[in-house]
XYZ file of C-alpha atoms in Angstrom:
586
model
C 55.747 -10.828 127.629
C 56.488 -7.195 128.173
C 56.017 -4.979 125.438
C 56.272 -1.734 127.141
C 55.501 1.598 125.274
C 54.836 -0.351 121.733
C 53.710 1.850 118.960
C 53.308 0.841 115.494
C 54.547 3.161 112.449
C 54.157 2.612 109.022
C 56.015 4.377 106.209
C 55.694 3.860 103.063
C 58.549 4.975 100.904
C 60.133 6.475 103.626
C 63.305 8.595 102.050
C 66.536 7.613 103.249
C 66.654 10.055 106.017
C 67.568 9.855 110.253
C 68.300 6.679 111.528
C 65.700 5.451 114.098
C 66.849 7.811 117.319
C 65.134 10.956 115.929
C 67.484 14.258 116.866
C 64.387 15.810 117.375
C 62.130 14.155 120.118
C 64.409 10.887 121.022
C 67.380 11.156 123.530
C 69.275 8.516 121.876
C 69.151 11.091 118.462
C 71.894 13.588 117.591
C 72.855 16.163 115.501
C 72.840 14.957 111.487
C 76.855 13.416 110.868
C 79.178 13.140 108.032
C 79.307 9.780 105.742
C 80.741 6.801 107.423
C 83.956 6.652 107.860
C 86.075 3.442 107.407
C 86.653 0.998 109.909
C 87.606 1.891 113.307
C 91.653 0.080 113.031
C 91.849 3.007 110.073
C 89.532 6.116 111.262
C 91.751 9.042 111.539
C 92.245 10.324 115.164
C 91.276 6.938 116.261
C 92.162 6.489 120.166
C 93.079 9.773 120.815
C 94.173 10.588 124.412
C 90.792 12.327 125.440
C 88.669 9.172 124.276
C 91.331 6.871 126.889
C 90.434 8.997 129.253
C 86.418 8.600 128.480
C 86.925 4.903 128.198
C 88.748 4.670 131.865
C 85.819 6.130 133.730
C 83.558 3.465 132.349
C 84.299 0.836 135.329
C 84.044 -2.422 132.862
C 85.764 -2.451 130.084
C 83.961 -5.210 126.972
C 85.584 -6.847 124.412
C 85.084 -6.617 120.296
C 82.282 -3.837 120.963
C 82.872 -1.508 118.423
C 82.590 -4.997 115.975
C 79.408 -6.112 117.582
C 77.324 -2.830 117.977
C 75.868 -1.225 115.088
C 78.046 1.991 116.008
C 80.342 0.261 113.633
C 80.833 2.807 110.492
C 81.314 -0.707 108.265
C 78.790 -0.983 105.807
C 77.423 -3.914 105.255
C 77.111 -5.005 101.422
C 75.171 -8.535 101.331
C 73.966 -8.365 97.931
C 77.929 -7.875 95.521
C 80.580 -5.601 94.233
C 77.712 -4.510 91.826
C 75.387 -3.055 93.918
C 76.127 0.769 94.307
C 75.163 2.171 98.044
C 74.006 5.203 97.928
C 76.153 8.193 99.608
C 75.431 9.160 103.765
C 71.885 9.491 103.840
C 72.497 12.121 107.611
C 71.029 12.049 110.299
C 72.221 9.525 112.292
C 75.857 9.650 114.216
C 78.890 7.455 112.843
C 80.321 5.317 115.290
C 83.102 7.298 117.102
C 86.309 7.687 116.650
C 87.641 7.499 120.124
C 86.107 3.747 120.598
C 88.744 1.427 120.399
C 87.609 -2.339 119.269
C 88.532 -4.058 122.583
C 86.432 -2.034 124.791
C 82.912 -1.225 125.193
C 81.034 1.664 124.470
C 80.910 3.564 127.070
C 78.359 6.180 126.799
C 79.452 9.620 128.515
C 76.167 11.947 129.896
C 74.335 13.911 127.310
C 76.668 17.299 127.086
C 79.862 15.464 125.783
C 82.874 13.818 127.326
C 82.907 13.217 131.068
C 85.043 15.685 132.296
C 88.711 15.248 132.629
C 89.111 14.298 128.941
C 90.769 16.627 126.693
C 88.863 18.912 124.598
C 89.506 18.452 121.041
C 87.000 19.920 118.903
C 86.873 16.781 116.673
C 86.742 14.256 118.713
C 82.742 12.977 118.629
C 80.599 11.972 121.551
C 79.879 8.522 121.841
C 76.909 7.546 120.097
C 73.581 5.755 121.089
C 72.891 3.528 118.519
C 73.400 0.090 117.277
C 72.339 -1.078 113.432
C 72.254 -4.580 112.321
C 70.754 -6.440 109.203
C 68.223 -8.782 110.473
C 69.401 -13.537 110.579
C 67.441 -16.156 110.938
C 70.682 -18.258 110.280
C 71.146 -21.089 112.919
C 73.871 -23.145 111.261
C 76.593 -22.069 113.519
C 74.711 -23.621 116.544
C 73.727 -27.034 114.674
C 77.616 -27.288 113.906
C 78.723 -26.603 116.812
C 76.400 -29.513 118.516
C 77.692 -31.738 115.626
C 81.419 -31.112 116.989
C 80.604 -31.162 120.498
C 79.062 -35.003 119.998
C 82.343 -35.606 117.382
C 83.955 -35.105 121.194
C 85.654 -31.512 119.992
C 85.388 -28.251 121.083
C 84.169 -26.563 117.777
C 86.425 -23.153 116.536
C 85.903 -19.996 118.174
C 85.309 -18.468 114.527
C 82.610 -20.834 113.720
C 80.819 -19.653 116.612
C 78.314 -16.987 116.156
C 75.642 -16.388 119.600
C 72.886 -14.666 117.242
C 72.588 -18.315 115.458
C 72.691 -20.049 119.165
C 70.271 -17.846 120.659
C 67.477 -18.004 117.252
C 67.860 -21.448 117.599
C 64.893 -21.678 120.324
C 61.371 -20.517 120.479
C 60.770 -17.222 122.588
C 56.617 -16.962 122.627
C 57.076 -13.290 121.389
C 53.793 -11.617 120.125
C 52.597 -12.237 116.548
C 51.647 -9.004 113.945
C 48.307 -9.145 112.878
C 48.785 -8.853 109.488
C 52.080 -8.711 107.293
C 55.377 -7.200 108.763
C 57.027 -7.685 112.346
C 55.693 -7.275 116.200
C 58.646 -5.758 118.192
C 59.348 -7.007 121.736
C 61.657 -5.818 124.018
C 62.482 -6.788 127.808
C 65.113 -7.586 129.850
C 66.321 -8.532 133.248
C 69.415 -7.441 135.692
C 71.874 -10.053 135.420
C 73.232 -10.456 139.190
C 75.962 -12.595 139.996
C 76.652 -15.626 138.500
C 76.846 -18.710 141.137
C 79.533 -20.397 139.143
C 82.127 -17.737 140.096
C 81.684 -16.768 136.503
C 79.772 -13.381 137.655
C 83.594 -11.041 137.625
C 83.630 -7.723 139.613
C 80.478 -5.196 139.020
C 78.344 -8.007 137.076
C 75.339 -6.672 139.279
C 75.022 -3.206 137.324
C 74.465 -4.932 134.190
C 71.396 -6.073 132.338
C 70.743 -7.787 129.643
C 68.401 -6.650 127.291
C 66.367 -8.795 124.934
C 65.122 -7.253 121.508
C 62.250 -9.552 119.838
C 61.625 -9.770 116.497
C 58.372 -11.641 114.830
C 56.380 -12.038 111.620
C 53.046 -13.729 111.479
C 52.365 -17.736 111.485
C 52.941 -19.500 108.162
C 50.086 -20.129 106.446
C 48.189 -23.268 105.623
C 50.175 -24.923 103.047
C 47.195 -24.545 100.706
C 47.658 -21.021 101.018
C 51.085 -19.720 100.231
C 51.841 -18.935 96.514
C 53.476 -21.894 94.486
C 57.533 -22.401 94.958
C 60.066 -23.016 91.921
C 62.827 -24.533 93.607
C 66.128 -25.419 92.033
C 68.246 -26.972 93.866
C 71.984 -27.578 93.649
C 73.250 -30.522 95.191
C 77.409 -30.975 96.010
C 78.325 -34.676 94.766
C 81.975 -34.304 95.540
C 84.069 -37.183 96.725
C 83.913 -35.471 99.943
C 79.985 -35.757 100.331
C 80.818 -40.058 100.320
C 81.251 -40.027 103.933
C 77.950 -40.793 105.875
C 75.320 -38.468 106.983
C 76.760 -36.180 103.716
C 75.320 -37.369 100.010
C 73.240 -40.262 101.469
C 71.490 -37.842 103.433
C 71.090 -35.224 100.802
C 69.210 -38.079 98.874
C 66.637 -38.734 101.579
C 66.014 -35.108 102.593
C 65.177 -35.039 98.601
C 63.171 -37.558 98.880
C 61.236 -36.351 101.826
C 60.587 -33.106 100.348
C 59.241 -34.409 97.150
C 56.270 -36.042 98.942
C 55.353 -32.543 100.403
C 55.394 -30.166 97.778
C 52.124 -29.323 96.339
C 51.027 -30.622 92.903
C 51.769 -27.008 91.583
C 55.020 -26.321 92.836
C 57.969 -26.937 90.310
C 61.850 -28.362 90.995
C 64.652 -28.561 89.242
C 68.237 -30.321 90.154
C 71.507 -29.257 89.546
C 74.501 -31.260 90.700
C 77.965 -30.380 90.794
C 81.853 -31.886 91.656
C 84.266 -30.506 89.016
C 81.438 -29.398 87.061
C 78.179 -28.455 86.969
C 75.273 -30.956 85.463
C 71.639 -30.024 84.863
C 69.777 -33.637 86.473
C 66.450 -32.300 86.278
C 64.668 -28.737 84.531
C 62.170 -27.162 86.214
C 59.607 -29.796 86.087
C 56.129 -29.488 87.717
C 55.603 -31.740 90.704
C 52.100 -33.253 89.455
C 52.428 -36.339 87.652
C 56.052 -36.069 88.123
C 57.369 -37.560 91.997
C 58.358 -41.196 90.654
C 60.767 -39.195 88.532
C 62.132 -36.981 90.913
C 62.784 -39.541 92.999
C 64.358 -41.938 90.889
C 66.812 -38.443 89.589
C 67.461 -38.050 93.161
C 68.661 -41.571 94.014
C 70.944 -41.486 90.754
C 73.132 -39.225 92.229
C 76.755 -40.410 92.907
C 79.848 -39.017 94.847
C 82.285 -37.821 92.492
C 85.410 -35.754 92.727
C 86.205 -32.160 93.526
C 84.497 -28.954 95.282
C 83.250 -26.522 92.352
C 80.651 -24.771 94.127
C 81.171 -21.619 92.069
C 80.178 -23.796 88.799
C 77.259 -25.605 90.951
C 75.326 -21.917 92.007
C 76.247 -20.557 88.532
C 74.603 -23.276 87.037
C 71.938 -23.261 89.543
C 70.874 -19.740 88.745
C 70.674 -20.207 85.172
C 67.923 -23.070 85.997
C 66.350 -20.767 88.323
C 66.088 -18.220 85.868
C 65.202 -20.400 83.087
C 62.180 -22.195 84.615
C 61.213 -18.658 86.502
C 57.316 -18.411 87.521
C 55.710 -15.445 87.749
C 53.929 -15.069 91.433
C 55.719 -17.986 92.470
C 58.492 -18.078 95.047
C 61.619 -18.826 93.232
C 64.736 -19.925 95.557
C 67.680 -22.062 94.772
C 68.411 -24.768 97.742
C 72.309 -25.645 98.228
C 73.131 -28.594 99.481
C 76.429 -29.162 100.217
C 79.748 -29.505 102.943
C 80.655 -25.762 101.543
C 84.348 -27.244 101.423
C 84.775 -25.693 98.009
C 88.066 -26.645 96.725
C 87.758 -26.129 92.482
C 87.250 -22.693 90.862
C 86.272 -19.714 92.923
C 86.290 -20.165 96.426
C 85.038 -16.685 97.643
C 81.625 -16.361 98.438
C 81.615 -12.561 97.372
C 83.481 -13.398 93.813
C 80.548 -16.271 93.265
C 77.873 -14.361 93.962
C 78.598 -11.468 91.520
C 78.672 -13.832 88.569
C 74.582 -14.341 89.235
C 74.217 -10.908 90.623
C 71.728 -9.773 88.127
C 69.935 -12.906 88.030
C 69.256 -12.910 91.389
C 68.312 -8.976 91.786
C 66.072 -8.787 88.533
C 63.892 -12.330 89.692
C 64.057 -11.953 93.251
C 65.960 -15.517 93.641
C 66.764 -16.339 97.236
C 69.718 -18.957 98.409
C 68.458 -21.250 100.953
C 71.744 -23.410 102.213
C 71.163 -26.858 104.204
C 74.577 -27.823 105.575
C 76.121 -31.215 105.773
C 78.956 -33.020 107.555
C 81.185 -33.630 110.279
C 83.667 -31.014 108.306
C 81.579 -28.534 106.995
C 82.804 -24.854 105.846
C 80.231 -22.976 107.966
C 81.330 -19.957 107.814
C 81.600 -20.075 104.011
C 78.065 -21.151 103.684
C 76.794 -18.503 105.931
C 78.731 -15.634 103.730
C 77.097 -16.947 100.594
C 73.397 -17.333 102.228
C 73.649 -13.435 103.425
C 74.975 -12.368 100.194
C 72.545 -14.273 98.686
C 69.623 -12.776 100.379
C 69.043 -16.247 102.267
C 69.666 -17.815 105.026
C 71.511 -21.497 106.967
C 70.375 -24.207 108.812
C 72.472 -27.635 109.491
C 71.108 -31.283 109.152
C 72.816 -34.026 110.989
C 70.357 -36.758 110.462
C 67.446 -38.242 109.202
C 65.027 -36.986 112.055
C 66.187 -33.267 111.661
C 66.391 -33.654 107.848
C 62.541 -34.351 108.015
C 62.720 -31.320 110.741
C 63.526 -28.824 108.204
C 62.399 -30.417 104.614
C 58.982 -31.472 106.113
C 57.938 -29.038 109.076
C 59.855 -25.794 107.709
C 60.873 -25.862 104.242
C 57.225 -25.973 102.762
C 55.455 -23.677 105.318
C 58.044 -21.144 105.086
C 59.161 -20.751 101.845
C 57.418 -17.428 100.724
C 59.377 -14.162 101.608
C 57.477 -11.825 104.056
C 60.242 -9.290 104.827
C 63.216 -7.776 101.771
C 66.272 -5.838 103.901
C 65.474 -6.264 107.043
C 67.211 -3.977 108.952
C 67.165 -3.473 113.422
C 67.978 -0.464 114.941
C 67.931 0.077 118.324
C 68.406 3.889 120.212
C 69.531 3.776 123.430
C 68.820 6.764 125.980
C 71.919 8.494 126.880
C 70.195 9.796 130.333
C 70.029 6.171 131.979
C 72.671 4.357 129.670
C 76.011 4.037 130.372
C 77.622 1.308 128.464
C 76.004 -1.323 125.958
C 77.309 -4.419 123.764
C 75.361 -6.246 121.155
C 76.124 -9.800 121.627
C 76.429 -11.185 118.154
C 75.624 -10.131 114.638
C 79.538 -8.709 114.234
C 79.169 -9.654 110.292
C 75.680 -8.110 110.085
C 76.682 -5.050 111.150
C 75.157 -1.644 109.428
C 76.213 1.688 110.103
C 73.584 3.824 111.893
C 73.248 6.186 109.047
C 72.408 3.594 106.519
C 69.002 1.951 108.592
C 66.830 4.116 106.065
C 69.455 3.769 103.443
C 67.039 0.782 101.331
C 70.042 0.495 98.905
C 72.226 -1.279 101.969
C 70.776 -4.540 102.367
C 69.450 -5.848 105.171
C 68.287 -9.479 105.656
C 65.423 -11.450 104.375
C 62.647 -12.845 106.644
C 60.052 -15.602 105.994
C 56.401 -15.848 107.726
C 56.638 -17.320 111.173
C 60.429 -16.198 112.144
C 61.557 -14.830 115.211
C 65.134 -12.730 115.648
C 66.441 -12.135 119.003
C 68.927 -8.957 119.520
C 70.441 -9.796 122.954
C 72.321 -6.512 124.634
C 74.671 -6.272 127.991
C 73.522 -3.311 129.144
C 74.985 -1.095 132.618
C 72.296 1.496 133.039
C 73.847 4.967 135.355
C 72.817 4.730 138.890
C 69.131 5.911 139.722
C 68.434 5.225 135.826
C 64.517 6.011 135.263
C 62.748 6.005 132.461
C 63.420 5.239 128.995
C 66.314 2.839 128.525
C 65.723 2.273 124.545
C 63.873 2.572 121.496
C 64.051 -0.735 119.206
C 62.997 -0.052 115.253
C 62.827 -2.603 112.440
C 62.586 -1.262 108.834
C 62.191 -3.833 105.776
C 60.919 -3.594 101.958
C 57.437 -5.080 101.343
C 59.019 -8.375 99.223
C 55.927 -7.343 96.195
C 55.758 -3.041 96.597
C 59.165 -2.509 97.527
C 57.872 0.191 99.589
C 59.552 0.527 103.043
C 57.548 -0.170 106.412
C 58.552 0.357 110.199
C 57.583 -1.013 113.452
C 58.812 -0.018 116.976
C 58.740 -1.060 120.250
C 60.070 1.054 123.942
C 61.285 -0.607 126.918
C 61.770 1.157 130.606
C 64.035 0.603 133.435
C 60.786 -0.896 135.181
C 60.600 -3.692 132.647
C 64.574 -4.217 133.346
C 64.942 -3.934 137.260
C 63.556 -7.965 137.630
C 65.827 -10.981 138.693
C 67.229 -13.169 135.644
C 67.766 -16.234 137.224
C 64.392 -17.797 139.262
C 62.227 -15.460 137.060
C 58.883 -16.004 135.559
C 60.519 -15.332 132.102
C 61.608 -18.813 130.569
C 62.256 -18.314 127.394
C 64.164 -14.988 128.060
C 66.500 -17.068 130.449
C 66.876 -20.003 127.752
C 68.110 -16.920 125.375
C 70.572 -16.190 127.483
C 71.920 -19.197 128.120
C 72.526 -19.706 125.083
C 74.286 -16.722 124.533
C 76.363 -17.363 127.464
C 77.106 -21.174 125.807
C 78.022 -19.062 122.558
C 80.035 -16.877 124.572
C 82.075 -19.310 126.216
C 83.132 -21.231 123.620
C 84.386 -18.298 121.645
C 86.552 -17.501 124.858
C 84.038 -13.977 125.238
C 84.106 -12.135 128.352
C 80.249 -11.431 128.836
C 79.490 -9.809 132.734
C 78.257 -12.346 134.718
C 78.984 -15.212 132.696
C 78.268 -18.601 134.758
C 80.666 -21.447 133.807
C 79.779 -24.188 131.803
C 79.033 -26.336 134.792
C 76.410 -23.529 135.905
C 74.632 -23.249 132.349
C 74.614 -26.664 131.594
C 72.134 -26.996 135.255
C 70.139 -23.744 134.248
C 69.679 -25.487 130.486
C 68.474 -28.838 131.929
C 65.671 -26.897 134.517
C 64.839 -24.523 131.664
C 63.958 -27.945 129.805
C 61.955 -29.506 132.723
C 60.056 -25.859 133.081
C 59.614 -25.351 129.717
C 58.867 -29.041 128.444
C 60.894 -27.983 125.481
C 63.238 -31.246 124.188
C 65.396 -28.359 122.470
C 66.486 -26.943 125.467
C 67.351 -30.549 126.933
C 69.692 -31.072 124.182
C 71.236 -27.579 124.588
C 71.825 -28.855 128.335
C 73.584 -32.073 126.818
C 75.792 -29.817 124.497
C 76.970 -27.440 127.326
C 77.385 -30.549 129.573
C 79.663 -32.055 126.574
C 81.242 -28.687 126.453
C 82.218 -28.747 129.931
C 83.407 -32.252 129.944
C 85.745 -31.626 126.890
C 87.433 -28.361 128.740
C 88.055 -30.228 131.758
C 89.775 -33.247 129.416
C 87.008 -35.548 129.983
C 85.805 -37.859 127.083
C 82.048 -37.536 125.981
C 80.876 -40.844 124.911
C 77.220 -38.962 124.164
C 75.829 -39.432 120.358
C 75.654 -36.264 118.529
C 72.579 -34.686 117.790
C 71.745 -32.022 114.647
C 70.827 -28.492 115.673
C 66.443 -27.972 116.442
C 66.757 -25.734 114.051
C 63.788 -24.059 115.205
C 61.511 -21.231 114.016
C 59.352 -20.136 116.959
């Protein structure tokens, strides 16, 4: 694993100051900016004629890049209306005006625009860098296998590539001690041999941004858990693999919780119904259990009244040095009350700020309001996953749940610096709702996202370095809040055009090519435009020699899902059982 130029910084209470490319010694830094500006459909001199110009000489144009790439001016506010960001911290350049959504950022020499654009004094120079809040989310990719073996084609919004890609292990390099070990490599992506590769696909690379905390630890070790959790009894959870599941997952989970761990259970249709108060798991499993297989479908979707509820538990039944989290379990086809994750999550704003309560949500169901779930997890300082069945139900309430319920990482936030000498145009691919804008990385009032021991994030970029690029081609830094001090740490990692230059396809690198993949699968099925895309056909034969290389039964089934993709666009009929997302944390 390449991990060219690490170095390791640690700041504690770092003011809000420059985001990551320092003006003064990185190339990828600029002079201090302005606040943010709104987003880039409103910016004032928006698309002016000199920034057309800029974007023509750029010889690819990429779609939904000024959404993707942390350029984006959009701040993003996980936590609710009632948290206050502070004002522009400085330092850092806004994303610029003249970058239109449906192109790429094209990055003009250091010196300003190329010439032949007009010279307006306030139109800014592209900037170099891209900001996102961390996710460890992989809902979107266990839904979207769901559909696939449902024989549909799942919706292009439900389809988010950051989810696809974290869904598989990637070998990076494990910290030491507390915090993240930053990664970064990368690999020219040629031509595809599906015909997918499109004109000039051999200038780009894709660059892979790593992300890890330490191993879990022995599940003697970690601190006790209070864990309420809120289970959706609608009459939509009747239908099979919904409730019925719910009740075994339960039931799993009761028999691996420590003796000093604590659970409650809330459960809610119309309205919300305290089952179970915190009650201490010693002494107490025959109950839980026999609670848990009381539970009955009943009528409508109230999750507003179910997490309201929840939190009051949560707060009630609070433990001092214990992690405290409330669990949804639900279809998130909310139907009663308020149905907007934003207008929910204020109502237990303060409850979840003042205690540190995290929302963990476990999807269910062949219809299943995924992208609903995922907006209440981030705001919730949480994170997704999807169960489909029994075997991935013990997957994530046996293998992961336990081991990785303590929080090792508050606001994550990723910001990567790209060096304007050798870059010419970059794209994030993924993470358009986790967006930050580049002057808010040190901001630690913008949240970021939360990160448990033994994660792994993956930041994939399409990157088109300038001919005869050497050097430098960027600077990753991740910043988070120490989850008992508060106090703000960094770690960062370089990567050269050396570490770049090396064939994708037929490398040594087999994990970086199963990340791609799967952001190529991701890619495809939102209709994306990535540079030397393969076609399904292609991917689906990459996925299944990945699997055979790697030994990795993950990457088989991502094989069978692009192969069930690829039927279902061609009007075939997949008669293949569907299988529940891995799921995995590498």
């Amino acid at each position: 694993m390449n991990q060219a130029g690490r170095r390791h910084e640690k700041r504690a209470g770092d003011p809000a100051g420059s985001p990551a490319g320092d003006p003064a010694g990185d190339p990828a830094g600029g002079p201090a900016r302005g606040p943010a500006r709104g987003p880039v459909g409103s910016r004032a001199g928006g698309r002016r004629a000199g920034a057309v110009a800029l974007l023509l000489a750029g010889a690819m144009a990429l779609s939904a890049c000024s959404a993707s790439d942390g350029g984006s001016s959009s701040t993003r506010d996980v936590s609710s209306g009632s948290r206050k960001g502070q004002s522009s911290t400085g330092g850092g350049q806004p994303a610029p005006d003249a970058v239109a959504p449906e192109t790429g950022r094209s990055a003009a020499p250091e010196g300003g625009a190329e010439s032949g654009a007009s010279a307006a004094p306030d139109v800014k120079a592209p900037d170099y860098l891209s900001t996102f809040a961390l996710d460890v989310d992989t809902a979107s990719y266990g839904y979207a296998r769901r559909t696939l073996g449902d024989g549909r084609l799942p919706a292009a919004e439900d389809v988010r590539p950051e989810e696809f890609v974290n869904s598989f292990r990637q070998g990076y390099e494990r910290p030491e001690g507390n915090g993240f070990s930053v990664n970064v490599d990368g690999a020219r992506i040629g031509s595809g041999t599906g015909g997918g590769g499109g004109t000039g696909a051999s200038d780009w690379s894709l660059l892979r941004v790593g992300l890890a905390t330490k191993a879990a630890p022995p599940a003697s070790e970690r601190p006790p858990a209070a864990l309420t959790f809120v289970v959706d009894i609608s009459g939509s959870m009747s239908e099979t693999g919904r409730l019925d599941l719910v009740r075994k997952s339960l039931t799993i989970l009761t028999d691996e919780l420590r003796d000093d761990d604590s659970l409650s259970l809330v459960t809610f249709s119309n309205e919300a119904e305290t089952r179970l108060p915190m009650t201490r798991v010693k002494g107490n499993r025959n109950r839980i259990k026999d609670v848990v297989a009381e539970m009955e479908p009943a009528q409508s979707t109230n999750v507003e009244a179910g997490i309201t509820r929840g939190y009051e538990e949560s707060v009630e039944g609070h433990r001092e040095g214990a992690t405290n989290r409330v669990v949804l379990l639900s279809d998130a086809l909310a139907n009663t009350g308020d149905t907007e994750a934003e207008g929910i999550l204020k109502k237990i704003d303060s409850a979840r700020r003042e205690y540190g309560i995290t929302l963990f949500g476990v999807g269910v169901g062949s219809d299943y309001g995924d992208a609903f779930m995922e907006q209440l997890t981030n705001k919730g300082d949480g994170n997704t996953t999807y169960v489909g069945d029994e075997t991935q139900a013990r997957k994530v309430f046996v293998d992961q749940l336990p081991a990785h319920l303590e929080i090792r990482a508050r606001d994550a936030k990723a910001q990567v610096a790209f060096d304007r000498k050798n870059v010419q145009q970059f794209r994030l691919i993924g993470y358009e709702n986790r967006k930050v804008a580049d002057e808010d990385f040190r901001d630690d009032s913008v949240d970021g996202g939360e990160v448990g021991p033994g994660h792994t994030v993956t930041a994939l970029y399409a990157v088109r370095l300038r001919e005869g690029a050497s050097g430098t081609v960027a600077r990753a830094t991740v910043r988070w809040l120490d989850p008992k001090t508060r106090k703000a740490q960094e770690e960062t990692g370089t990567v050269s055009t050396g570490a770049v230059d090396g064939t994708l396809w037929g490398g040594e690198n087999d994990r970086l090519q199963v990340a791609v993949v799967a952001a190529y699968f991701a890619d495809q099925l939102r209709g994306g435009d990535l540079p030397g895309a393969p076609r399904l056909g292609e991917l689906a034969s990459r996925a299944s020699g990945l699997a055979e290389s790697t030994g990795d039964s993950a990457v088989e089934k991502l094989a069978t899902a692009i192969g069930q993709a690829d039927r279902l666009r061609r009007g075939a009929v997949t008669d293949d059982e569907p299988e529940p997302s891995e799921g995995e944390i590498g």
